[in-house]
Short mmCIF file of C-alpha atoms in Angstrom, two decimals:
data_model
loop_
_atom_site.label_atom_id
_atom_site.label_comp_id
_atom_site.label_asym_id
_atom_site.label_seq_id
_atom_site.Cartn_x
_atom_site.Cartn_y
_atom_site.Cartn_z
CA UNK A 28 37.65 62.27 -33.20
CA UNK A 29 36.84 62.33 -29.45
CA UNK A 30 38.13 59.95 -26.76
CA UNK A 31 36.20 56.70 -26.33
CA UNK A 32 35.93 57.50 -22.59
CA UNK A 33 33.61 60.36 -23.36
CA UNK A 34 31.69 58.51 -26.08
CA UNK A 35 28.09 57.84 -24.87
CA UNK A 36 28.10 54.44 -26.60
CA UNK A 37 31.16 53.27 -24.64
CA UNK A 38 29.75 54.67 -21.39
CA UNK A 39 26.59 52.63 -21.94
CA UNK A 40 28.66 49.56 -22.77
CA UNK A 41 30.60 49.90 -19.52
CA UNK A 42 27.33 50.23 -17.66
CA UNK A 43 26.01 47.10 -19.36
CA UNK A 44 29.14 45.12 -18.50
CA UNK A 45 29.02 46.28 -14.89
CA UNK A 46 25.36 45.31 -14.62
CA UNK A 47 26.08 41.95 -16.22
CA UNK A 48 28.77 41.31 -13.65
CA UNK A 49 26.55 42.34 -10.76
CA UNK A 50 23.57 40.34 -11.97
CA UNK A 51 25.15 37.17 -13.28
CA UNK A 52 27.96 36.53 -10.78
CA UNK A 53 25.80 35.76 -7.72
CA UNK A 54 23.69 33.40 -9.80
CA UNK A 55 26.74 31.56 -11.05
CA UNK A 56 28.16 31.35 -7.53
CA UNK A 57 24.85 30.22 -6.06
CA UNK A 58 24.52 27.45 -8.63
CA UNK A 59 28.08 26.33 -8.07
CA UNK A 60 28.12 26.49 -4.27
CA UNK A 61 24.67 25.31 -3.20
CA UNK A 62 25.42 22.11 -1.25
CA UNK A 63 23.18 19.08 -1.05
CA UNK A 64 22.83 17.08 2.18
CA UNK A 65 22.48 13.33 2.65
CA UNK A 66 19.09 12.49 4.20
CA UNK A 67 19.22 8.69 4.19
CA UNK A 68 21.00 6.82 6.97
CA UNK A 69 23.80 6.17 4.51
CA UNK A 70 24.26 6.68 0.80
CA UNK A 71 26.76 4.94 -1.43
CA UNK A 72 28.82 7.18 -3.71
CA UNK A 73 29.22 5.07 -6.85
CA UNK A 74 31.61 5.09 -9.80
CA UNK A 75 28.69 5.10 -12.30
CA UNK A 76 25.04 6.08 -12.22
CA UNK A 77 24.01 2.47 -11.52
CA UNK A 78 23.28 0.78 -8.20
CA UNK A 79 25.58 -2.14 -9.09
CA UNK A 80 28.58 0.08 -9.84
CA UNK A 81 31.73 0.09 -7.68
CA UNK A 82 31.37 1.90 -4.35
CA UNK A 83 33.75 4.85 -4.03
CA UNK A 84 32.66 5.94 -0.55
CA UNK A 85 29.82 5.63 1.94
CA UNK A 86 28.24 8.94 2.85
CA UNK A 87 26.42 9.41 6.15
CA UNK A 88 23.26 11.34 7.01
CA UNK A 89 24.00 15.06 7.16
CA UNK A 90 27.10 14.94 4.95
CA UNK A 91 27.27 17.93 2.62
CA UNK A 92 28.21 17.34 -1.01
CA UNK A 93 28.74 19.56 -4.02
CA UNK A 94 26.49 19.01 -7.02
CA UNK A 95 28.41 18.45 -10.27
CA UNK A 96 25.94 16.87 -12.67
CA UNK A 97 22.52 15.19 -12.75
CA UNK A 98 20.34 12.76 -14.62
CA UNK A 99 16.72 11.88 -13.77
CA UNK A 100 17.66 9.35 -11.04
CA UNK A 101 21.14 10.33 -9.95
CA UNK A 102 23.28 13.28 -8.88
CA UNK A 103 27.00 13.35 -9.55
CA UNK A 104 28.56 14.93 -6.47
CA UNK A 105 31.89 15.79 -4.91
CA UNK A 106 32.88 15.39 -1.28
CA UNK A 107 36.43 16.41 -0.55
CA UNK A 108 38.61 14.81 -3.18
CA UNK A 109 36.06 12.14 -4.11
CA UNK A 110 33.51 12.35 -6.90
CA UNK A 111 30.75 9.88 -7.71
CA UNK A 112 27.05 9.23 -8.24
CA UNK A 113 24.39 9.15 -5.52
CA UNK A 114 20.67 8.40 -5.88
CA UNK A 115 18.82 11.71 -6.00
CA UNK A 116 16.23 10.32 -3.56
CA UNK A 117 18.80 10.40 -0.77
CA UNK A 118 19.77 14.08 -1.13
CA UNK A 119 18.04 17.38 -0.39
CA UNK A 120 18.98 21.06 -0.49
CA UNK A 121 18.71 21.40 3.30
CA UNK A 122 20.35 19.64 6.27
CA UNK A 123 18.27 16.85 7.85
CA UNK A 124 15.39 18.26 9.91
CA UNK A 125 14.76 17.36 13.54
CA UNK A 126 12.37 14.49 14.10
CA UNK A 127 8.96 15.56 15.36
CA UNK A 128 6.40 13.38 17.09
CA UNK A 129 2.69 14.14 17.36
CA UNK A 130 1.76 16.32 20.33
CA UNK A 131 0.74 14.10 23.23
CA UNK A 132 -0.42 15.24 26.62
CA UNK A 133 2.13 14.70 29.43
CA UNK A 134 -0.41 13.98 32.13
CA UNK A 135 -1.90 10.93 30.51
CA UNK A 136 -2.70 7.87 32.59
CA UNK A 137 -1.35 5.16 30.31
CA UNK A 138 -3.18 2.43 32.24
CA UNK A 139 -6.56 3.74 31.24
CA UNK A 140 -6.98 3.59 27.51
CA UNK A 141 -10.23 5.57 27.46
CA UNK A 142 -8.76 8.45 29.43
CA UNK A 143 -5.56 8.33 27.39
CA UNK A 144 -7.43 8.48 24.10
CA UNK A 145 -9.38 11.43 25.37
CA UNK A 146 -6.13 13.18 26.32
CA UNK A 147 -4.70 12.55 22.87
CA UNK A 148 -7.79 14.02 21.27
CA UNK A 149 -7.36 17.05 23.49
CA UNK A 150 -3.65 17.43 22.86
CA UNK A 151 -4.07 17.09 19.14
CA UNK A 152 -6.68 19.81 19.16
CA UNK A 153 -4.10 22.49 19.87
CA UNK A 154 -4.07 23.08 16.11
CA UNK A 155 -6.16 22.01 13.15
CA UNK A 156 -9.54 20.67 14.26
CA UNK A 157 -11.09 21.71 17.55
CA UNK A 158 -11.35 19.25 20.42
CA UNK A 159 -15.11 19.15 19.93
CA UNK A 160 -14.76 18.34 16.23
CA UNK A 161 -12.42 15.44 16.98
CA UNK A 162 -14.62 14.08 19.76
CA UNK A 163 -17.70 14.36 17.54
CA UNK A 164 -15.97 12.50 14.68
CA UNK A 165 -14.80 9.86 17.16
CA UNK A 166 -18.27 9.40 18.70
CA UNK A 167 -19.91 9.19 15.27
CA UNK A 168 -17.45 6.47 14.24
CA UNK A 169 -16.09 8.58 11.40
CA UNK A 170 -12.67 8.60 13.04
CA UNK A 171 -11.07 6.35 15.65
CA UNK A 172 -8.67 8.21 17.92
CA UNK A 173 -8.43 5.26 20.34
CA UNK A 174 -7.04 3.06 17.59
CA UNK A 175 -4.75 5.88 16.49
CA UNK A 176 -3.37 6.07 20.02
CA UNK A 177 -2.73 2.33 20.08
CA UNK A 178 -0.97 2.64 16.72
CA UNK A 179 1.21 5.46 18.05
CA UNK A 180 2.03 3.41 21.14
CA UNK A 181 3.69 0.78 18.96
CA UNK A 182 7.12 2.33 18.93
CA UNK A 183 10.37 0.91 17.64
CA UNK A 184 13.59 2.77 18.28
CA UNK A 185 16.58 2.98 15.98
CA UNK A 186 18.56 0.41 18.02
CA UNK A 187 15.77 -2.15 17.57
CA UNK A 188 15.66 -1.44 13.83
CA UNK A 189 19.43 -1.89 13.55
CA UNK A 190 19.28 -5.23 15.41
CA UNK A 191 16.41 -6.33 13.19
CA UNK A 192 18.41 -5.46 10.06
CA UNK A 193 21.55 -7.22 11.31
CA UNK A 194 19.55 -10.33 12.20
CA UNK A 195 17.96 -10.87 8.83
CA UNK A 196 18.92 -8.51 6.03
CA UNK A 197 22.36 -8.80 4.39
CA UNK A 198 24.07 -5.40 3.98
CA UNK B 7 20.30 55.65 -26.30
CA UNK B 8 17.12 53.70 -26.91
CA UNK B 9 18.92 50.53 -27.93
CA UNK B 10 21.28 50.35 -24.92
CA UNK B 11 18.37 51.03 -22.52
CA UNK B 12 16.33 48.26 -24.12
CA UNK B 13 19.36 46.00 -23.96
CA UNK B 14 19.95 46.89 -20.31
CA UNK B 15 16.31 46.08 -19.53
CA UNK B 16 16.62 42.75 -21.30
CA UNK B 17 19.85 42.08 -19.46
CA UNK B 18 18.22 42.93 -16.15
CA UNK B 19 15.40 40.51 -16.88
CA UNK B 20 17.78 37.80 -18.01
CA UNK B 21 20.01 38.34 -15.02
CA UNK B 22 17.14 38.12 -12.57
CA UNK B 23 15.80 35.03 -14.32
CA UNK B 24 19.23 33.41 -14.15
CA UNK B 25 19.59 34.20 -10.47
CA UNK B 26 16.15 32.80 -9.77
CA UNK B 27 16.92 29.63 -11.70
CA UNK B 28 20.29 29.25 -10.04
CA UNK B 29 18.79 29.69 -6.59
CA UNK B 30 15.87 27.38 -7.33
CA UNK B 31 15.75 24.10 -5.45
CA UNK B 32 16.25 20.73 -7.06
CA UNK B 33 12.51 20.21 -6.88
CA UNK B 34 9.62 22.53 -6.23
CA UNK B 35 9.20 20.79 -2.92
CA UNK B 36 12.52 21.93 -1.53
CA UNK B 37 12.53 25.62 -0.84
CA UNK B 38 15.22 26.15 1.72
CA UNK B 39 17.58 27.69 -0.83
CA UNK B 40 15.14 30.55 -1.33
CA UNK B 41 16.26 33.46 0.79
CA UNK B 42 12.94 34.01 2.58
CA UNK B 43 12.47 30.34 3.47
CA UNK B 44 14.38 28.95 6.42
CA UNK B 45 14.92 25.60 8.08
CA UNK B 46 12.46 26.73 10.77
CA UNK B 47 9.83 27.19 8.05
CA UNK B 48 10.47 23.67 6.77
CA UNK B 49 10.29 22.33 10.33
CA UNK B 50 6.95 24.10 10.83
CA UNK B 51 5.60 22.74 7.54
CA UNK B 52 6.59 19.23 8.59
CA UNK B 53 4.86 19.56 11.97
CA UNK B 54 1.72 20.81 10.22
CA UNK B 55 1.90 17.80 7.93
CA UNK B 56 1.98 15.48 10.98
CA UNK B 57 -0.95 17.26 12.65
CA UNK B 58 -2.93 16.95 9.42
CA UNK B 59 -1.83 13.35 8.89
CA UNK B 60 -3.02 12.32 12.38
CA UNK B 61 -6.56 13.37 11.56
CA UNK B 62 -6.43 11.62 8.18
CA UNK B 63 -5.08 8.50 9.93
CA UNK B 64 -7.88 8.61 12.51
CA UNK B 65 -10.38 8.78 9.64
CA UNK B 66 -8.77 5.76 7.95
CA UNK B 67 -9.06 3.89 11.26
CA UNK B 68 -12.71 4.93 11.40
CA UNK B 69 -13.24 2.95 8.19
CA UNK B 70 -10.77 0.10 8.67
CA UNK B 71 -10.44 -1.48 12.10
CA UNK B 72 -6.93 -1.70 13.57
CA UNK B 73 -5.91 -5.35 13.91
CA UNK B 74 -5.34 -6.24 17.56
CA UNK B 75 -2.03 -8.03 17.01
CA UNK B 76 0.73 -6.09 18.81
CA UNK B 77 3.53 -8.48 17.88
CA UNK B 78 2.68 -8.41 14.17
CA UNK B 79 2.28 -4.63 14.20
CA UNK B 80 5.65 -4.35 15.94
CA UNK B 81 7.10 -6.49 13.14
CA UNK B 82 5.54 -4.21 10.50
CA UNK B 83 7.18 -1.24 12.22
CA UNK B 84 10.59 -2.93 12.16
CA UNK B 85 10.37 -3.80 8.45
CA UNK B 86 8.91 -0.39 7.54
CA UNK B 87 11.49 1.58 9.46
CA UNK B 88 14.30 -0.52 7.98
CA UNK B 89 13.28 0.59 4.48
CA UNK B 90 12.47 4.17 5.58
CA UNK B 91 16.12 4.60 6.60
CA UNK B 92 16.81 4.56 2.84
CA UNK B 93 14.69 7.60 2.04
CA UNK B 94 14.76 11.37 2.22
CA UNK B 95 12.65 12.23 5.28
CA UNK B 96 14.60 11.35 8.47
CA UNK B 97 12.44 13.86 10.34
CA UNK B 98 9.33 11.68 10.00
CA UNK B 99 8.45 9.05 12.61
CA UNK B 100 6.94 6.31 10.47
CA UNK B 101 4.19 4.18 12.01
CA UNK B 102 2.81 1.03 10.43
CA UNK B 103 -0.24 -1.06 11.23
CA UNK B 104 -2.37 -3.89 9.88
CA UNK B 105 -6.05 -3.05 9.38
CA UNK B 106 -8.84 -5.58 9.03
CA UNK B 107 -10.11 -5.82 5.48
CA UNK B 108 -10.27 -8.56 2.85
CA UNK B 109 -9.54 -5.96 0.19
CA UNK B 110 -5.94 -5.92 -1.02
CA UNK B 111 -4.48 -2.48 -0.52
CA UNK B 112 -2.22 -0.23 1.53
CA UNK B 113 -2.67 3.42 2.50
CA UNK B 114 -0.33 6.23 3.45
CA UNK B 115 -1.48 9.32 5.34
CA UNK B 116 0.77 12.39 5.47
CA UNK B 117 3.14 12.64 8.39
CA UNK B 118 4.14 8.97 8.50
CA UNK B 119 0.98 6.87 9.08
CA UNK B 120 0.92 3.70 6.94
CA UNK B 121 -1.72 0.96 6.86
CA UNK B 122 -1.71 -2.48 5.22
CA UNK B 123 -4.91 -4.50 4.92
CA UNK B 124 -4.99 -8.06 6.21
CA UNK B 125 -6.01 -9.02 2.65
CA UNK B 126 -2.75 -7.61 1.26
CA UNK B 127 -0.72 -9.22 4.05
CA UNK B 128 -2.30 -12.59 3.29
CA UNK B 129 -1.26 -12.29 -0.37
CA UNK B 130 2.39 -11.62 0.50
CA UNK B 131 4.70 -14.61 0.58
CA UNK B 132 7.79 -13.25 2.32
CA UNK B 133 9.23 -10.25 4.15
CA UNK B 134 10.76 -8.74 1.01
CA UNK B 135 7.27 -8.37 -0.50
CA UNK B 136 6.04 -6.68 2.67
CA UNK B 137 9.11 -4.40 2.55
CA UNK B 138 8.37 -3.53 -1.10
CA UNK B 139 4.78 -2.51 -0.32
CA UNK B 140 5.80 -0.51 2.76
CA UNK B 141 8.60 1.22 0.83
CA UNK B 142 6.06 2.24 -1.85
CA UNK B 143 3.87 3.82 0.84
CA UNK B 144 6.86 5.50 2.54
CA UNK B 145 7.73 7.06 -0.83
CA UNK B 146 4.20 8.54 -1.10
CA UNK B 147 4.75 10.25 2.26
CA UNK B 148 8.33 11.29 1.53
CA UNK B 149 7.27 12.91 -1.74
CA UNK B 150 4.22 14.54 -0.08
CA UNK B 151 1.93 13.19 -2.80
CA UNK B 152 -1.31 13.70 -0.84
CA UNK B 153 -0.32 17.19 0.28
CA UNK B 154 0.48 18.09 -3.32
CA UNK B 155 -2.82 16.62 -4.53
CA UNK B 156 -4.80 18.84 -2.17
CA UNK B 157 -3.73 21.93 -4.16
CA UNK B 158 -3.52 24.14 -1.09
CA UNK B 159 -1.31 27.08 -1.82
CA UNK B 160 0.54 29.11 0.78
CA UNK B 161 2.04 32.55 0.55
CA UNK B 162 5.01 31.24 -1.42
CA UNK B 163 2.86 29.04 -3.66
CA UNK B 164 3.99 25.84 -1.95
CA UNK B 165 1.38 23.32 -0.79
CA UNK B 166 3.21 22.51 2.46
CA UNK B 167 3.13 26.19 3.44
CA UNK B 168 -0.59 26.26 2.63
CA UNK B 169 -1.16 23.28 4.89
CA UNK B 170 0.77 24.99 7.70
CA UNK B 171 -1.44 28.06 7.27
CA UNK B 172 -4.58 25.91 7.57
CA UNK B 173 -3.30 24.04 10.63
CA UNK B 174 -2.17 27.21 12.34
CA UNK B 175 -5.33 29.13 11.50
CA UNK B 176 -7.49 30.01 14.50
CA UNK B 177 -10.50 31.21 12.50
CA UNK B 178 -13.62 29.22 11.70
CA UNK B 179 -12.78 29.60 8.03
CA UNK B 180 -9.38 27.98 8.54
CA UNK B 181 -10.94 25.10 10.52
CA UNK B 182 -13.59 24.52 7.84
CA UNK B 183 -10.87 24.50 5.19
CA UNK B 184 -8.81 22.10 7.33
CA UNK B 185 -11.81 19.74 7.67
CA UNK B 186 -12.39 19.90 3.94
CA UNK B 187 -8.74 19.09 3.32
CA UNK B 188 -9.01 16.02 5.59
CA UNK B 189 -12.18 14.95 3.69
CA UNK B 190 -10.37 15.41 0.38
CA UNK B 191 -7.36 13.39 1.53
CA UNK B 192 -9.62 10.51 2.60
CA UNK B 193 -11.46 10.71 -0.73
CA UNK B 194 -8.14 10.52 -2.59
CA UNK B 195 -7.12 7.46 -0.58
CA UNK B 196 -10.37 5.51 -0.91
CA UNK B 197 -11.97 6.81 -4.11
CA UNK B 198 -10.11 9.07 -6.48
CA UNK B 199 -6.51 7.91 -6.14
CA UNK B 200 -3.37 9.93 -6.68
CA UNK B 201 -2.03 10.99 -10.05
CA UNK B 202 -0.65 8.05 -12.00
CA UNK B 203 2.75 9.76 -12.11
CA UNK B 204 2.81 9.71 -8.30
CA UNK B 205 2.16 5.96 -8.25
CA UNK B 206 4.95 5.33 -10.74
CA UNK B 207 7.26 7.51 -8.67
CA UNK B 208 6.35 5.60 -5.49
CA UNK B 209 7.10 2.32 -7.29
CA UNK B 210 10.45 3.67 -8.47
CA UNK B 211 11.60 5.17 -5.16
CA UNK B 212 10.17 2.30 -3.12
CA UNK B 213 12.13 -0.13 -5.25
CA UNK B 214 15.32 1.81 -4.50
CA UNK B 215 14.64 1.94 -0.74
CA UNK B 216 13.70 -1.72 -0.34
CA UNK B 217 16.55 -2.98 -2.52
CA UNK B 218 19.21 -0.82 -0.88
CA UNK B 219 17.83 -1.84 2.53
CA UNK B 220 18.92 -5.35 1.49
CA UNK B 221 15.69 -6.90 0.24
CA UNK B 222 15.17 -8.93 -2.93
CA UNK B 223 14.77 -6.46 -5.86
CA UNK B 224 12.32 -8.84 -7.57
CA UNK B 225 9.91 -8.76 -4.62
CA UNK B 226 7.60 -5.99 -5.87
CA UNK B 227 7.11 -7.42 -9.40
CA UNK B 228 6.57 -10.85 -7.87
CA UNK B 229 3.87 -9.51 -5.55
CA UNK B 230 2.21 -7.52 -8.36
CA UNK B 231 2.22 -10.63 -10.62
CA UNK B 232 0.22 -12.48 -7.97
CA UNK B 233 -2.07 -9.47 -7.63
CA UNK B 234 -2.74 -9.42 -11.40
CA UNK B 235 -4.46 -12.79 -11.13
CA UNK B 236 -7.07 -11.44 -8.70
CA UNK B 237 -9.83 -9.58 -10.49
CA UNK B 238 -12.67 -9.30 -8.01
CA UNK B 239 -14.03 -7.08 -5.23
CA UNK B 240 -10.81 -7.55 -3.26
CA UNK B 241 -8.82 -5.55 -5.81
CA UNK B 242 -11.52 -3.21 -7.14
CA UNK B 243 -10.38 -0.16 -5.11
CA UNK B 244 -6.74 -0.79 -5.88
CA UNK B 245 -7.40 -0.96 -9.63
CA UNK B 246 -9.54 2.19 -9.41
CA UNK B 247 -6.87 4.17 -7.58
CA UNK B 248 -3.70 2.89 -9.28
CA UNK B 249 -2.35 2.66 -12.85
CA UNK B 250 -2.86 -0.63 -14.74
CA UNK B 251 -0.62 -3.32 -13.27
CA UNK B 252 0.86 -4.20 -16.67
CA UNK B 253 2.13 -0.62 -17.04
CA UNK B 254 3.56 -0.65 -13.54
CA UNK B 255 5.31 -3.94 -14.23
CA UNK B 256 6.88 -2.58 -17.44
CA UNK B 257 8.16 0.52 -15.62
CA UNK B 258 9.52 -1.57 -12.74
CA UNK B 259 11.33 -3.94 -15.13
CA UNK B 260 12.93 -0.99 -16.91
CA UNK B 261 13.96 0.52 -13.59
CA UNK B 262 15.53 -2.73 -12.36
CA UNK B 263 17.61 -2.96 -15.53
CA UNK B 264 18.46 0.68 -16.16
CA UNK B 265 19.43 1.54 -12.58
CA UNK B 266 21.42 -1.63 -11.99
CA UNK B 267 19.16 -2.89 -9.20
CA UNK B 268 18.33 -6.34 -10.56
CA UNK B 269 21.76 -7.86 -9.90
CA UNK B 270 22.01 -6.69 -6.30
CA UNK B 271 21.78 -9.44 -3.68
CA UNK B 272 18.65 -9.41 -1.58
CA UNK B 273 17.07 -11.24 1.33
CA UNK B 274 13.60 -12.76 1.32
CA UNK B 275 13.10 -12.83 5.09
CA UNK B 276 10.92 -15.87 4.57
CA UNK B 277 11.28 -17.56 7.92
CA UNK B 278 10.51 -14.63 10.22
CA UNK B 279 7.67 -13.57 7.90
CA UNK B 280 6.13 -17.03 8.24
CA UNK B 281 6.60 -16.83 12.01
CA UNK B 282 4.59 -13.60 12.04
CA UNK B 283 1.85 -14.98 9.79
CA UNK B 284 1.43 -17.71 12.36
CA UNK B 285 0.82 -15.08 15.04
CA UNK B 286 -2.14 -13.44 13.31
CA UNK B 287 -5.42 -13.74 15.23
CA UNK B 288 -7.61 -16.47 13.75
#
């Protein structure tokens, strides 16, 4: 009866166990450690998976949380010592991205709408459609880049939104 | 040794499958956890989405005239951005505008461009109903429903990456494909509609955003109840492009109860909404 160390069956078994360790461990760790990040301005961490449940904590945009459990609408998460439920809609697997605005030309004369619209058409043509294609669509009435420019000129900043909320929406 | 080798092969396959599943994002739309996809990729996809959305928005404005009412459009932007704070795309600059049409509808172009017809605005009775409609449209953009519906595939099989490839393409072929994608997006908005599942999702997520922003949770069903009574040319496009209202109402009622939204306090914003209605051009 030979030693099990030299037995081909046991050698293969060791190899299998080693492979299992190598293959499965990173997956287990990845699943356990992948954080989620709050995307909404704030997100309530609740005692139950219901919006009317007791609030355990208020999370802020960019906060990282650990995923513990899920149902179709909610994630159960941990942040520090606290655990609770957050709407899935408010979380993503990446930190919040930087805000991007449409490319607008810097040298636009804002007092002359026609010239400004033309500059926007030009600036927007850096990618996607060509300048000629946009101008043609605009001239044919298929698209209205002047109106688009006016729409983009109506800007509200976050301070205005906060004042608006405080003035009329109970939090 | 045949059995161990077969077993090892099976184990290898299972192990790789497990690692893939473990590394997979919460949804197919979130790919940053994949090793080859970075935040810069996501940022580039988002910028492509805005470039694409601008051209779709310009096409919408080619069909529906922008209402010349700066104060009311400013108000729409305040309400819309208040609900968009309770969403999952802080990187998007949302823009809202009223467009002149007696039809009752609202439209969302990728990248943050949202339009409400004057017909829909006239049907609304308070700010919470406006917030509910805007939150529904914000959810369409946040969930990239149009981009998904275009079925453009990029190198990693994700539609956003495909869109970025089209936008970044310098060849005539890429520009033709980009133009076709804009045409298709406009057709989806005005003719074909999105998948019904996308509309139900927008109802569900919009309800969450508007309610948690502090608006009356009953606003959307109240608005849809009023809409159900209008069966004429004003609602023909909406009925063609959306699921039956009765089904939407059932799903909304279940959501309000099951997710604990119905009992939350909410504002109507009646007085400032009426002020704005008074400022519409006659």
